[in-house]
Structure formats: C-alpha cells, structure tokens
Amino acid sequence: MAPSLDTVFSALADPTRRAILNMLLEDDMAVTDVAEPFDISLAAISKHLVILSKAGLIAQEKRGRVKWCKLQPDAMRAASVWMQGFGQFEPVNLDAFERFLEGELSDQQMPASDTPE
C-alpha cells in the first residue's frame, strides 16, 4: 500500500528530513555519512530515517555491516502531482510551497491595524 499524502507531507515538514532527501539526490549513502553534516546524534538521524522510510521517500538496505539509504521518488512524485494541481508550484519545489504557506499564515495572523494600505 502506498503511503498517504498526509504521511509524505508530514515527513517533508521537517527541515532535517528535507536536507537528508537533498543529500540522497546525489547518490545512495551510508547512514553514518547521512549523519555526518548534522549536529545531532546518530539515534536522532535514525529516527528521521525511519519517518522517511515509512513515508516511502527512502529505502534502507543493509550491505554487510553498513546500512544504506536510497531515495525512492514515487512518494515524492505523488506529492508533486498533487501540488501541480494548484498551478502555482513547480514540481517538487517544496521551498516555494513552504514560503507560500508561511505567507498565508502570517497574513491570517496580522491584526487589521497592521495591514498595509
């Protein structure tokens, strides 16, 4: 069964997980290599990887004693297709989507006296 869009977007909501996906665009990586640039524990990285795996965004495979991570584009493709339906987003341009949502939320929270004229 394919992961739901809710699961995919929940996984993509975290900047660390998005950075991991960006790293995996280049090539498969060992878990220790994925963890290297981050200032968090290997256990914390492992939790992020589990979330990405459950969302179908990555696959993990043990090769000898080393666990490797590989990008799985199908779940991302489904999210991209959903976002394209709005016509304002480029495929898999999650940064633009995040900026759009932040702008929408800040507009809703701005008191009426602070709105520009």
mmCIF file with all atom_site columns, C-alpha atoms in Angstrom:
data_model
loop_
_atom_site.group_PDB
_atom_site.id
_atom_site.type_symbol
_atom_site.label_atom_id
_atom_site.label_alt_id
_atom_site.label_comp_id
_atom_site.label_asym_id
_atom_site.label_entity_id
_atom_site.label_seq_id
_atom_site.pdbx_PDB_ins_code
_atom_site.Cartn_x
_atom_site.Cartn_y
_atom_site.Cartn_z
_atom_site.occupancy
_atom_site.B_iso_or_equiv
_atom_site.pdbx_formal_charge
_atom_site.auth_seq_id
_atom_site.auth_comp_id
_atom_site.auth_asym_id
_atom_site.auth_atom_id
_atom_site.pdbx_PDB_model_num
ATOM 1   C CA . MET A 1 1   ? 0.000  0.000  0.000   1.00 0.00 ? 1   MET A CA 1
ATOM 2   C CA . ALA A 1 2   ? 1.331  3.447  -0.938  1.00 0.00 ? 2   ALA A CA 1
ATOM 3   C CA . PRO A 1 3   ? 1.872  5.954  1.874   1.00 0.00 ? 3   PRO A CA 1
ATOM 4   C CA . SER A 1 4   ? -0.809 8.623  2.200   1.00 0.00 ? 4   SER A CA 1
ATOM 5   C CA . LEU A 1 5   ? -0.118 12.198 1.180   1.00 0.00 ? 5   LEU A CA 1
ATOM 6   C CA . ASP A 1 6   ? -0.523 13.136 4.858   1.00 0.00 ? 6   ASP A CA 1
ATOM 7   C CA . THR A 1 7   ? 2.372  10.839 5.756   1.00 0.00 ? 7   THR A CA 1
ATOM 8   C CA . VAL A 1 8   ? 4.524  12.203 2.934   1.00 0.00 ? 8   VAL A CA 1
ATOM 9   C CA . PHE A 1 9   ? 3.851  15.856 3.765   1.00 0.00 ? 9   PHE A CA 1
ATOM 10  C CA . SER A 1 10  ? 4.386  15.181 7.473   1.00 0.00 ? 10  SER A CA 1
ATOM 11  C CA . ALA A 1 11  ? 7.784  13.670 6.661   1.00 0.00 ? 11  ALA A CA 1
ATOM 12  C CA . LEU A 1 12  ? 8.632  16.626 4.411   1.00 0.00 ? 12  LEU A CA 1
ATOM 13  C CA . ALA A 1 13  ? 7.644  19.153 7.086   1.00 0.00 ? 13  ALA A CA 1
ATOM 14  C CA . ASP A 1 14  ? 10.958 18.802 8.903   1.00 0.00 ? 14  ASP A CA 1
ATOM 15  C CA . PRO A 1 15  ? 13.989 20.717 7.541   1.00 0.00 ? 15  PRO A CA 1
ATOM 16  C CA . THR A 1 16  ? 16.409 17.977 8.613   1.00 0.00 ? 16  THR A CA 1
ATOM 17  C CA . ARG A 1 17  ? 14.478 15.377 6.650   1.00 0.00 ? 17  ARG A CA 1
ATOM 18  C CA . ARG A 1 18  ? 14.339 17.652 3.603   1.00 0.00 ? 18  ARG A CA 1
ATOM 19  C CA . ALA A 1 19  ? 18.112 18.125 3.854   1.00 0.00 ? 19  ALA A CA 1
ATOM 20  C CA . ILE A 1 20  ? 18.575 14.347 4.011   1.00 0.00 ? 20  ILE A CA 1
ATOM 21  C CA . LEU A 1 21  ? 16.474 13.906 0.875   1.00 0.00 ? 21  LEU A CA 1
ATOM 22  C CA . ASN A 1 22  ? 18.516 16.579 -0.853  1.00 0.00 ? 22  ASN A CA 1
ATOM 23  C CA . MET A 1 23  ? 21.722 14.712 0.036   1.00 0.00 ? 23  MET A CA 1
ATOM 24  C CA . LEU A 1 24  ? 20.292 11.467 -1.320  1.00 0.00 ? 24  LEU A CA 1
ATOM 25  C CA . LEU A 1 25  ? 19.589 13.119 -4.684  1.00 0.00 ? 25  LEU A CA 1
ATOM 26  C CA . GLU A 1 26  ? 23.312 12.721 -5.394  1.00 0.00 ? 26  GLU A CA 1
ATOM 27  C CA . ASP A 1 27  ? 23.671 9.021  -4.591  1.00 0.00 ? 27  ASP A CA 1
ATOM 28  C CA . ASP A 1 28  ? 22.936 6.276  -2.070  1.00 0.00 ? 28  ASP A CA 1
ATOM 29  C CA . MET A 1 29  ? 24.573 6.965  1.276   1.00 0.00 ? 29  MET A CA 1
ATOM 30  C CA . ALA A 1 30  ? 25.532 5.021  4.372   1.00 0.00 ? 30  ALA A CA 1
ATOM 31  C CA . VAL A 1 31  ? 23.608 6.104  7.475   1.00 0.00 ? 31  VAL A CA 1
ATOM 32  C CA . THR A 1 32  ? 26.828 7.331  9.098   1.00 0.00 ? 32  THR A CA 1
ATOM 33  C CA . ASP A 1 33  ? 27.525 9.525  6.057   1.00 0.00 ? 33  ASP A CA 1
ATOM 34  C CA . VAL A 1 34  ? 23.989 10.904 6.178   1.00 0.00 ? 34  VAL A CA 1
ATOM 35  C CA . ALA A 1 35  ? 24.503 11.805 9.850   1.00 0.00 ? 35  ALA A CA 1
ATOM 36  C CA . GLU A 1 36  ? 27.897 13.472 9.392   1.00 0.00 ? 36  GLU A CA 1
ATOM 37  C CA . PRO A 1 37  ? 26.876 17.031 8.449   1.00 0.00 ? 37  PRO A CA 1
ATOM 38  C CA . PHE A 1 38  ? 24.248 17.304 11.193  1.00 0.00 ? 38  PHE A CA 1
ATOM 39  C CA . ASP A 1 39  ? 24.890 18.412 14.739  1.00 0.00 ? 39  ASP A CA 1
ATOM 40  C CA . ILE A 1 40  ? 22.558 15.788 16.200  1.00 0.00 ? 40  ILE A CA 1
ATOM 41  C CA . SER A 1 41  ? 23.054 12.231 17.431  1.00 0.00 ? 41  SER A CA 1
ATOM 42  C CA . LEU A 1 42  ? 23.092 9.178  15.203  1.00 0.00 ? 42  LEU A CA 1
ATOM 43  C CA . ALA A 1 43  ? 19.980 7.995  17.081  1.00 0.00 ? 43  ALA A CA 1
ATOM 44  C CA . ALA A 1 44  ? 18.159 11.208 16.109  1.00 0.00 ? 44  ALA A CA 1
ATOM 45  C CA . ILE A 1 45  ? 19.193 10.766 12.462  1.00 0.00 ? 45  ILE A CA 1
ATOM 46  C CA . SER A 1 46  ? 17.950 7.169  12.619  1.00 0.00 ? 46  SER A CA 1
ATOM 47  C CA . LYS A 1 47  ? 14.541 8.410  13.796  1.00 0.00 ? 47  LYS A CA 1
ATOM 48  C CA . HIS A 1 48  ? 14.390 10.824 10.860  1.00 0.00 ? 48  HIS A CA 1
ATOM 49  C CA . LEU A 1 49  ? 15.313 7.981  8.502   1.00 0.00 ? 49  LEU A CA 1
ATOM 50  C CA . VAL A 1 50  ? 12.529 5.785  9.910   1.00 0.00 ? 50  VAL A CA 1
ATOM 51  C CA . ILE A 1 51  ? 9.998  8.548  9.248   1.00 0.00 ? 51  ILE A CA 1
ATOM 52  C CA . LEU A 1 52  ? 11.289 8.991  5.694   1.00 0.00 ? 52  LEU A CA 1
ATOM 53  C CA . SER A 1 53  ? 11.119 5.220  5.176   1.00 0.00 ? 53  SER A CA 1
ATOM 54  C CA . LYS A 1 54  ? 7.545  4.972  6.475   1.00 0.00 ? 54  LYS A CA 1
ATOM 55  C CA . ALA A 1 55  ? 6.573  7.774  4.098   1.00 0.00 ? 55  ALA A CA 1
ATOM 56  C CA . GLY A 1 56  ? 8.087  5.787  1.229   1.00 0.00 ? 56  GLY A CA 1
ATOM 57  C CA . LEU A 1 57  ? 10.570 8.569  0.464   1.00 0.00 ? 57  LEU A CA 1
ATOM 58  C CA . ILE A 1 58  ? 13.654 6.422  1.077   1.00 0.00 ? 58  ILE A CA 1
ATOM 59  C CA . ALA A 1 59  ? 14.554 2.760  1.285   1.00 0.00 ? 59  ALA A CA 1
ATOM 60  C CA . GLN A 1 60  ? 17.127 1.352  3.686   1.00 0.00 ? 60  GLN A CA 1
ATOM 61  C CA . GLU A 1 61  ? 19.187 -1.704 2.907   1.00 0.00 ? 61  GLU A CA 1
ATOM 62  C CA . LYS A 1 62  ? 21.871 -3.485 4.866   1.00 0.00 ? 62  LYS A CA 1
ATOM 63  C CA . ARG A 1 63  ? 25.043 -4.228 2.861   1.00 0.00 ? 63  ARG A CA 1
ATOM 64  C CA . GLY A 1 64  ? 27.393 -6.189 5.038   1.00 0.00 ? 64  GLY A CA 1
ATOM 65  C CA . ARG A 1 65  ? 27.629 -4.304 8.323   1.00 0.00 ? 65  ARG A CA 1
ATOM 66  C CA . VAL A 1 66  ? 26.580 -0.967 6.848   1.00 0.00 ? 66  VAL A CA 1
ATOM 67  C CA . LYS A 1 67  ? 23.022 0.316  6.437   1.00 0.00 ? 67  LYS A CA 1
ATOM 68  C CA . TRP A 1 68  ? 22.497 2.311  3.234   1.00 0.00 ? 68  TRP A CA 1
ATOM 69  C CA . CYS A 1 69  ? 19.798 4.803  2.305   1.00 0.00 ? 69  CYS A CA 1
ATOM 70  C CA . LYS A 1 70  ? 18.403 5.272  -1.186  1.00 0.00 ? 70  LYS A CA 1
ATOM 71  C CA . LEU A 1 71  ? 15.954 7.870  -2.462  1.00 0.00 ? 71  LEU A CA 1
ATOM 72  C CA . GLN A 1 72  ? 12.583 6.479  -3.601  1.00 0.00 ? 72  GLN A CA 1
ATOM 73  C CA . PRO A 1 73  ? 10.998 9.076  -5.880  1.00 0.00 ? 73  PRO A CA 1
ATOM 74  C CA . ASP A 1 74  ? 7.500  7.589  -6.200  1.00 0.00 ? 74  ASP A CA 1
ATOM 75  C CA . ALA A 1 75  ? 6.097  9.057  -2.959  1.00 0.00 ? 75  ALA A CA 1
ATOM 76  C CA . MET A 1 76  ? 7.579  12.446 -3.818  1.00 0.00 ? 76  MET A CA 1
ATOM 77  C CA . ARG A 1 77  ? 6.063  12.204 -7.285  1.00 0.00 ? 77  ARG A CA 1
ATOM 78  C CA . ALA A 1 78  ? 2.567  11.751 -5.841  1.00 0.00 ? 78  ALA A CA 1
ATOM 79  C CA . ALA A 1 79  ? 3.026  14.850 -3.656  1.00 0.00 ? 79  ALA A CA 1
ATOM 80  C CA . SER A 1 80  ? 4.377  16.811 -6.610  1.00 0.00 ? 80  SER A CA 1
ATOM 81  C CA . VAL A 1 81  ? 1.403  15.831 -8.785  1.00 0.00 ? 81  VAL A CA 1
ATOM 82  C CA . TRP A 1 82  ? -0.956 16.953 -6.018  1.00 0.00 ? 82  TRP A CA 1
ATOM 83  C CA . MET A 1 83  ? 0.814  20.348 -5.726  1.00 0.00 ? 83  MET A CA 1
ATOM 84  C CA . GLN A 1 84  ? 0.832  20.857 -9.501  1.00 0.00 ? 84  GLN A CA 1
ATOM 85  C CA . GLY A 1 85  ? -2.943 20.796 -9.369  1.00 0.00 ? 85  GLY A CA 1
ATOM 86  C CA . PHE A 1 86  ? -2.775 24.262 -7.830  1.00 0.00 ? 86  PHE A CA 1
ATOM 87  C CA . GLY A 1 87  ? -0.841 25.578 -10.819 1.00 0.00 ? 87  GLY A CA 1
ATOM 88  C CA . GLN A 1 88  ? 1.417  27.851 -8.766  1.00 0.00 ? 88  GLN A CA 1
ATOM 89  C CA . PHE A 1 89  ? 4.109  25.387 -7.785  1.00 0.00 ? 89  PHE A CA 1
ATOM 90  C CA . GLU A 1 90  ? 6.928  23.839 -9.745  1.00 0.00 ? 90  GLU A CA 1
ATOM 91  C CA . PRO A 1 91  ? 7.255  20.050 -9.394  1.00 0.00 ? 91  PRO A CA 1
ATOM 92  C CA . VAL A 1 92  ? 8.919  19.162 -6.088  1.00 0.00 ? 92  VAL A CA 1
ATOM 93  C CA . ASN A 1 93  ? 9.634  22.821 -5.272  1.00 0.00 ? 93  ASN A CA 1
ATOM 94  C CA . LEU A 1 94  ? 8.991  22.337 -1.581  1.00 0.00 ? 94  LEU A CA 1
ATOM 95  C CA . ASP A 1 95  ? 10.812 25.516 -0.556  1.00 0.00 ? 95  ASP A CA 1
ATOM 96  C CA . ALA A 1 96  ? 8.392  27.623 -2.613  1.00 0.00 ? 96  ALA A CA 1
ATOM 97  C CA . PHE A 1 97  ? 5.465  25.710 -1.115  1.00 0.00 ? 97  PHE A CA 1
ATOM 98  C CA . GLU A 1 98  ? 6.799  26.351 2.391   1.00 0.00 ? 98  GLU A CA 1
ATOM 99  C CA . ARG A 1 99  ? 7.242  30.095 1.673   1.00 0.00 ? 99  ARG A CA 1
ATOM 100 C CA . PHE A 1 100 ? 3.696  30.242 0.298   1.00 0.00 ? 100 PHE A CA 1
ATOM 101 C CA . LEU A 1 101 ? 2.275  28.612 3.444   1.00 0.00 ? 101 LEU A CA 1
ATOM 102 C CA . GLU A 1 102 ? 4.303  30.881 5.742   1.00 0.00 ? 102 GLU A CA 1
ATOM 103 C CA . GLY A 1 103 ? 2.997  33.929 3.861   1.00 0.00 ? 103 GLY A CA 1
ATOM 104 C CA . GLU A 1 104 ? -0.584 32.701 4.080   1.00 0.00 ? 104 GLU A CA 1
ATOM 105 C CA . LEU A 1 105 ? -0.271 32.030 7.802   1.00 0.00 ? 105 LEU A CA 1
ATOM 106 C CA . SER A 1 106 ? 1.364  35.384 8.552   1.00 0.00 ? 106 SER A CA 1
ATOM 107 C CA . ASP A 1 107 ? -1.367 37.201 6.561   1.00 0.00 ? 107 ASP A CA 1
ATOM 108 C CA . GLN A 1 108 ? -4.042 35.471 8.643   1.00 0.00 ? 108 GLN A CA 1
ATOM 109 C CA . GLN A 1 109 ? -2.345 36.312 11.940  1.00 0.00 ? 109 GLN A CA 1
ATOM 110 C CA . MET A 1 110 ? -1.678 40.011 11.169  1.00 0.00 ? 110 MET A CA 1
ATOM 111 C CA . PRO A 1 111 ? -4.019 42.324 13.129  1.00 0.00 ? 111 PRO A CA 1
ATOM 112 C CA . ALA A 1 112 ? -6.247 44.548 10.974  1.00 0.00 ? 112 ALA A CA 1
ATOM 113 C CA . SER A 1 113 ? -4.439 47.725 12.142  1.00 0.00 ? 113 SER A CA 1
ATOM 114 C CA . ASP A 1 114 ? -1.100 46.342 10.846  1.00 0.00 ? 114 ASP A CA 1
ATOM 115 C CA . THR A 1 115 ? -2.285 45.568 7.327   1.00 0.00 ? 115 THR A CA 1
ATOM 116 C CA . PRO A 1 116 ? -0.621 47.613 4.597   1.00 0.00 ? 116 PRO A CA 1
ATOM 117 C CA . GLU A 1 117 ? -2.785 50.105 2.760   1.00 0.00 ? 117 GLU A CA 1
#
